[in-house]
Amino acid sequence: AQSVAQPEDQVNVAEGNPLTVKCTYSVSGNPYLFWYVQYPNRGLQFLLKYITGDNLVKGSYGFEAEFNKSQTSFHLKKPSALVSDSALYFCAVRVPSWGNTPLVFGKGTRLSVIA
Amino acid sequence: GAVVSQHPSWVICKSGTSVKIECRSLDFQATTMFWYRQFPKQSLMLMATSNEGSKATYEQGVEKDKFLINHASLTLSTLTVTSAHPEDSSFYICSARAGSGRADTQYFGPGTRLTVL
């Protein structure tokens, strides 16, 4: 069975500083990994995904994530945080099979960027 | 980018009534739609997966007779909460995926907040 772990419930960072939101996964085979962001009382917005190829994936709003197979991690990063980045971030994985398999989500990490 | 809409964005109803939530993919055809439920400060819990023209597949513990899902077309899925009770109050989010490829991205609607009095 596949699973996703986001070890931090909350991450606080000062505006302008780099941010990292951690994610590790457990799947059989090659994972397809995703990051989504959720603002209050809103649905999830897609940020980026890793399927294959370059381990460093660039996404929306200046975010990027690095796939590390040996550490089974897919940490989300941004070089310089903005106050508007404050939101709930979800890492998700999909099993490597065809068909209608859904995303499996981590529990989420709340990012707070302080001015 | 792909846009998924939900209607209504919020609804308040009396206990015992039924509520229908619509999910539409606006600029793509969604062969598969998913319905999630989210409790405060928690992650998304998958309720069911539906394919256009066929019956939905419900996750363990989700009552199919209570949460009726219809995926009538490639752009519309509906979730009906029947005989709603206060414990059904939650944030319901739909998601749509185009195609069936492994790399296909799921796009999410803005969510519907249901409050049952």
mmCIF file of C-alpha atoms in Angstrom:
data_model
loop_
_atom_site.group_PDB
_atom_site.id
_atom_site.type_symbol
_atom_site.label_atom_id
_atom_site.label_comp_id
_atom_site.label_asym_id
_atom_site.label_seq_id
_atom_site.Cartn_x
_atom_site.Cartn_y
_atom_site.Cartn_z
ATOM 1 C CA ALA A 1 0.000 0.000 0.000
ATOM 2 C CA GLN A 2 1.119 3.515 -0.684
ATOM 3 C CA SER A 3 1.426 6.216 1.933
ATOM 4 C CA VAL A 4 2.657 9.754 2.311
ATOM 5 C CA ALA A 5 4.125 11.345 5.401
ATOM 6 C CA GLN A 6 4.398 15.033 6.117
ATOM 7 C CA PRO A 7 6.300 15.093 9.402
ATOM 8 C CA GLU A 8 5.613 18.723 10.262
ATOM 9 C CA ASP A 9 2.165 19.994 11.157
ATOM 10 C CA GLN A 10 3.368 23.590 11.055
ATOM 11 C CA VAL A 11 6.269 25.412 9.457
ATOM 12 C CA ASN A 12 7.058 29.012 10.305
ATOM 13 C CA VAL A 13 9.411 31.095 8.214
ATOM 14 C CA ALA A 14 10.245 34.773 7.934
ATOM 15 C CA GLU A 15 9.362 36.578 4.733
ATOM 16 C CA GLY A 16 12.273 36.549 2.311
ATOM 17 C CA ASN A 17 13.835 33.445 3.806
ATOM 18 C CA PRO A 18 13.921 30.113 1.999
ATOM 19 C CA LEU A 19 11.228 27.614 2.914
ATOM 20 C CA THR A 20 11.063 23.836 2.888
ATOM 21 C CA VAL A 21 8.015 21.663 3.457
ATOM 22 C CA LYS A 22 8.937 18.037 3.905
ATOM 23 C CA CYS A 23 7.350 14.965 2.373
ATOM 24 C CA THR A 24 8.332 11.315 2.337
ATOM 25 C CA TYR A 25 6.518 8.500 0.637
ATOM 26 C CA SER A 26 6.181 4.763 0.574
ATOM 27 C CA VAL A 27 5.038 2.987 -2.595
ATOM 28 C CA SER A 28 5.849 -0.127 -4.509
ATOM 29 C CA GLY A 29 7.437 0.770 -7.799
ATOM 30 C CA ASN A 30 8.062 4.213 -9.194
ATOM 31 C CA PRO A 31 5.958 6.937 -7.595
ATOM 32 C CA TYR A 32 4.131 9.802 -9.176
ATOM 33 C CA LEU A 33 4.315 12.664 -6.730
ATOM 34 C CA PHE A 34 2.312 15.864 -6.444
ATOM 35 C CA TRP A 35 2.122 19.019 -4.354
ATOM 36 C CA TYR A 36 -1.065 20.967 -3.820
ATOM 37 C CA VAL A 37 -1.822 24.125 -1.850
ATOM 38 C CA GLN A 38 -5.065 24.948 -0.087
ATOM 39 C CA TYR A 39 -6.104 28.419 1.004
ATOM 40 C CA PRO A 40 -8.787 28.830 3.708
ATOM 41 C CA ASN A 41 -12.213 27.527 2.695
ATOM 42 C CA ARG A 42 -10.977 26.727 -0.787
ATOM 43 C CA GLY A 43 -10.226 23.637 -2.813
ATOM 44 C CA LEU A 44 -6.755 22.448 -3.665
ATOM 45 C CA GLN A 45 -4.606 24.132 -6.262
ATOM 46 C CA PHE A 46 -2.070 22.097 -8.191
ATOM 47 C CA LEU A 47 1.527 23.290 -7.736
ATOM 48 C CA LEU A 48 3.738 20.712 -9.398
ATOM 49 C CA LYS A 49 4.288 17.051 -10.075
ATOM 50 C CA TYR A 50 7.093 14.586 -10.615
ATOM 51 C CA ILE A 51 6.564 11.754 -13.029
ATOM 52 C CA THR A 52 9.973 10.988 -14.488
ATOM 53 C CA GLY A 53 13.110 12.743 -15.697
ATOM 54 C CA ASP A 54 14.860 15.604 -13.944
ATOM 55 C CA ASN A 55 14.696 15.219 -10.186
ATOM 56 C CA LEU A 56 14.172 18.945 -9.691
ATOM 57 C CA VAL A 57 10.681 19.953 -10.672
ATOM 58 C CA LYS A 58 9.607 23.572 -11.013
ATOM 59 C CA GLY A 59 6.018 24.572 -10.468
ATOM 60 C CA SER A 60 3.676 27.471 -9.927
ATOM 61 C CA TYR A 61 4.369 30.617 -7.855
ATOM 62 C CA GLY A 62 8.115 29.979 -7.734
ATOM 63 C CA PHE A 63 7.857 26.659 -5.941
ATOM 64 C CA GLU A 64 10.026 23.688 -6.753
ATOM 65 C CA ALA A 65 10.451 20.194 -5.394
ATOM 66 C CA GLU A 66 13.259 17.696 -5.514
ATOM 67 C CA PHE A 67 12.643 14.008 -5.954
ATOM 68 C CA ASN A 68 15.148 11.927 -3.989
ATOM 69 C CA LYS A 69 14.706 8.243 -4.640
ATOM 70 C CA SER A 70 17.263 7.029 -2.111
ATOM 71 C CA GLN A 71 15.622 9.007 0.672
ATOM 72 C CA THR A 72 12.099 8.495 -0.691
ATOM 73 C CA SER A 73 11.463 12.179 -0.323
ATOM 74 C CA PHE A 74 9.837 14.942 -2.328
ATOM 75 C CA HIS A 75 10.380 18.138 -0.347
ATOM 76 C CA LEU A 76 8.759 21.360 -1.493
ATOM 77 C CA LYS A 77 10.993 24.423 -1.591
ATOM 78 C CA LYS A 78 10.978 28.086 -2.424
ATOM 79 C CA PRO A 79 14.047 30.350 -2.346
ATOM 80 C CA SER A 80 12.276 33.376 -0.891
ATOM 81 C CA ALA A 81 9.000 33.090 0.995
ATOM 82 C CA LEU A 82 6.145 35.551 0.675
ATOM 83 C CA VAL A 83 3.440 36.289 3.225
ATOM 84 C CA SER A 84 0.935 35.238 0.571
ATOM 85 C CA ASP A 85 2.464 31.749 0.581
ATOM 86 C CA SER A 86 0.856 31.144 3.965
ATOM 87 C CA ALA A 87 -1.516 28.232 3.418
ATOM 88 C CA LEU A 88 -1.969 24.495 3.890
ATOM 89 C CA TYR A 89 0.251 22.321 1.713
ATOM 90 C CA PHE A 90 -0.465 18.729 0.765
ATOM 91 C CA CYS A 91 1.892 16.173 -0.693
ATOM 92 C CA ALA A 92 0.255 13.331 -2.629
ATOM 93 C CA VAL A 93 1.296 10.142 -4.362
ATOM 94 C CA ARG A 94 -0.315 7.989 -6.970
ATOM 95 C CA VAL A 95 0.374 4.320 -7.459
ATOM 96 C CA PRO A 96 2.168 3.514 -10.699
ATOM 97 C CA SER A 97 -0.609 1.722 -12.487
ATOM 98 C CA TRP A 98 -3.080 2.548 -15.158
ATOM 99 C CA GLY A 99 -6.650 3.230 -14.414
ATOM 100 C CA ASN A 100 -8.575 5.246 -11.934
ATOM 101 C CA THR A 101 -6.348 5.051 -8.902
ATOM 102 C CA PRO A 102 -6.792 8.188 -6.830
ATOM 103 C CA LEU A 103 -4.240 10.342 -5.155
ATOM 104 C CA VAL A 104 -3.239 9.482 -1.613
ATOM 105 C CA PHE A 105 -2.602 12.569 0.465
ATOM 106 C CA GLY A 106 -0.383 13.374 3.386
ATOM 107 C CA LYS A 107 -2.001 15.015 6.387
ATOM 108 C CA GLY A 108 -0.904 18.468 5.310
ATOM 109 C CA THR A 109 1.545 21.062 6.599
ATOM 110 C CA ARG A 110 0.469 24.534 7.521
ATOM 111 C CA LEU A 111 2.965 27.135 6.339
ATOM 112 C CA SER A 112 3.030 30.481 8.065
ATOM 113 C CA VAL A 113 5.184 33.214 6.568
ATOM 114 C CA ILE A 114 5.773 36.073 8.944
ATOM 115 C CA ALA A 115 6.426 39.588 7.708
ATOM 116 C CA GLY B 1 -5.187 25.531 -16.836
ATOM 117 C CA ALA B 2 -7.916 23.031 -16.076
ATOM 118 C CA VAL B 3 -10.804 24.431 -14.085
ATOM 119 C CA VAL B 4 -13.219 22.536 -11.891
ATOM 120 C CA SER B 5 -16.249 24.252 -10.437
ATOM 121 C CA GLN B 6 -18.547 23.256 -7.622
ATOM 122 C CA HIS B 7 -22.007 24.465 -6.771
ATOM 123 C CA PRO B 8 -23.083 25.538 -4.283
ATOM 124 C CA SER B 9 -20.051 26.859 -2.449
ATOM 125 C CA TRP B 10 -21.912 26.578 0.821
ATOM 126 C CA VAL B 11 -25.252 25.238 1.949
ATOM 127 C CA ILE B 12 -27.167 25.112 5.200
ATOM 128 C CA CYS B 13 -29.980 22.624 5.527
ATOM 129 C CA LYS B 14 -32.231 21.072 8.110
ATOM 130 C CA SER B 15 -31.655 17.594 9.430
ATOM 131 C CA GLY B 16 -33.442 14.987 7.329
ATOM 132 C CA THR B 17 -33.311 16.856 4.052
ATOM 133 C CA SER B 18 -31.221 15.973 1.008
ATOM 134 C CA VAL B 19 -28.573 18.160 -0.553
ATOM 135 C CA LYS B 20 -27.132 17.926 -4.044
ATOM 136 C CA ILE B 21 -23.656 19.205 -4.886
ATOM 137 C CA GLU B 22 -22.574 19.635 -8.492
ATOM 138 C CA CYS B 23 -19.049 19.300 -9.818
ATOM 139 C CA ARG B 24 -18.186 20.422 -13.328
ATOM 140 C CA SER B 25 -15.007 20.326 -15.361
ATOM 141 C CA LEU B 26 -15.208 23.542 -17.340
ATOM 142 C CA ASP B 27 -12.532 23.227 -19.990
ATOM 143 C CA PHE B 28 -11.775 19.550 -20.229
ATOM 144 C CA GLN B 29 -13.554 16.225 -20.263
ATOM 145 C CA ALA B 30 -13.180 14.296 -17.038
ATOM 146 C CA THR B 31 -13.265 10.565 -17.501
ATOM 147 C CA THR B 32 -12.862 10.142 -13.769
ATOM 148 C CA MET B 33 -14.104 12.222 -10.881
ATOM 149 C CA PHE B 34 -13.383 11.836 -7.210
ATOM 150 C CA TRP B 35 -15.255 13.046 -4.164
ATOM 151 C CA TYR B 36 -13.403 13.909 -0.973
ATOM 152 C CA ARG B 37 -14.460 15.004 2.455
ATOM 153 C CA GLN B 38 -12.347 17.195 4.666
ATOM 154 C CA PHE B 39 -12.782 17.784 8.376
ATOM 155 C CA PRO B 40 -11.327 20.873 10.046
ATOM 156 C CA LYS B 41 -7.543 20.845 10.163
ATOM 157 C CA GLN B 42 -7.407 17.392 8.602
ATOM 158 C CA SER B 43 -6.417 15.936 5.300
ATOM 159 C CA LEU B 44 -8.735 14.923 2.502
ATOM 160 C CA MET B 45 -10.554 11.649 2.880
ATOM 161 C CA LEU B 46 -11.500 9.957 -0.365
ATOM 162 C CA MET B 47 -15.159 9.009 -0.422
ATOM 163 C CA ALA B 48 -15.643 7.588 -3.884
ATOM 164 C CA THR B 49 -14.364 7.361 -7.430
ATOM 165 C CA SER B 50 -16.708 7.654 -10.356
ATOM 166 C CA ASN B 51 -16.384 7.089 -14.072
ATOM 167 C CA GLU B 52 -18.682 8.595 -16.613
ATOM 168 C CA GLY B 53 -21.634 6.328 -17.266
ATOM 169 C CA SER B 54 -20.867 3.748 -14.623
ATOM 170 C CA LYS B 55 -21.453 3.215 -10.929
ATOM 171 C CA ALA B 56 -19.202 4.874 -8.424
ATOM 172 C CA THR B 57 -16.688 2.915 -6.394
ATOM 173 C CA TYR B 58 -16.999 3.787 -2.728
ATOM 174 C CA GLU B 59 -14.247 3.651 -0.153
ATOM 175 C CA GLN B 60 -14.624 1.406 2.828
ATOM 176 C CA GLY B 61 -16.881 2.902 5.449
ATOM 177 C CA VAL B 62 -18.676 5.283 3.101
ATOM 178 C CA GLU B 63 -22.397 4.550 2.799
ATOM 179 C CA LYS B 64 -23.330 4.453 -0.857
ATOM 180 C CA ASP B 65 -27.025 4.822 -0.091
ATOM 181 C CA LYS B 66 -26.365 7.969 1.866
ATOM 182 C CA PHE B 67 -23.892 9.582 -0.482
ATOM 183 C CA LEU B 68 -25.323 9.131 -3.961
ATOM 184 C CA ILE B 69 -22.922 9.857 -6.781
ATOM 185 C CA ASN B 70 -23.924 10.307 -10.401
ATOM 186 C CA HIS B 71 -21.418 10.901 -13.182
ATOM 187 C CA ALA B 72 -23.852 11.536 -15.987
ATOM 188 C CA SER B 73 -21.497 13.147 -18.470
ATOM 189 C CA LEU B 74 -17.830 13.804 -19.049
ATOM 190 C CA THR B 75 -18.151 17.226 -17.481
ATOM 191 C CA LEU B 76 -20.593 16.717 -14.622
ATOM 192 C CA SER B 77 -20.721 14.664 -11.457
ATOM 193 C CA THR B 78 -23.146 15.130 -8.599
ATOM 194 C CA LEU B 79 -23.010 14.126 -4.954
ATOM 195 C CA THR B 80 -26.317 13.917 -3.113
ATOM 196 C CA VAL B 81 -26.250 13.691 0.652
ATOM 197 C CA THR B 82 -29.511 12.006 1.508
ATOM 198 C CA SER B 83 -31.315 12.451 4.811
ATOM 199 C CA ALA B 84 -28.551 14.669 6.062
ATOM 200 C CA HIS B 85 -27.653 14.773 9.744
ATOM 201 C CA PRO B 86 -25.428 17.138 11.699
ATOM 202 C CA GLU B 87 -22.544 14.659 11.551
ATOM 203 C CA ASP B 88 -22.589 15.025 7.773
ATOM 204 C CA SER B 89 -21.534 18.648 8.164
ATOM 205 C CA SER B 90 -18.198 18.933 6.442
ATOM 206 C CA PHE B 91 -16.257 20.407 3.545
ATOM 207 C CA TYR B 92 -16.825 18.369 0.383
ATOM 208 C CA ILE B 93 -14.338 18.663 -2.455
ATOM 209 C CA CYS B 94 -14.575 17.129 -5.895
ATOM 210 C CA SER B 95 -11.695 16.395 -8.200
ATOM 211 C CA ALA B 96 -11.539 15.612 -11.885
ATOM 212 C CA ARG B 97 -8.988 13.915 -14.041
ATOM 213 C CA ALA B 98 -8.756 13.875 -17.802
ATOM 214 C CA GLY B 99 -7.844 10.563 -19.350
ATOM 215 C CA SER B 100 -6.519 7.503 -17.577
ATOM 216 C CA GLY B 101 -2.808 7.923 -17.966
ATOM 217 C CA ARG B 102 -0.570 7.485 -14.991
ATOM 218 C CA ALA B 103 0.720 11.014 -15.259
ATOM 219 C CA ASP B 104 -2.617 12.729 -15.473
ATOM 220 C CA THR B 105 -3.119 15.461 -12.941
ATOM 221 C CA GLN B 106 -6.153 15.684 -10.701
ATOM 222 C CA TYR B 107 -7.723 19.115 -10.552
ATOM 223 C CA PHE B 108 -9.852 20.144 -7.634
ATOM 224 C CA GLY B 109 -12.987 22.169 -7.234
ATOM 225 C CA PRO B 110 -13.219 24.986 -4.685
ATOM 226 C CA GLY B 111 -15.218 22.870 -2.260
ATOM 227 C CA THR B 112 -18.707 22.998 -0.772
ATOM 228 C CA ARG B 113 -19.234 23.625 2.902
ATOM 229 C CA LEU B 114 -22.277 21.757 4.147
ATOM 230 C CA THR B 115 -23.823 22.638 7.493
ATOM 231 C CA VAL B 116 -26.677 20.488 8.719
ATOM 232 C CA LEU B 117 -28.720 21.970 11.542
#
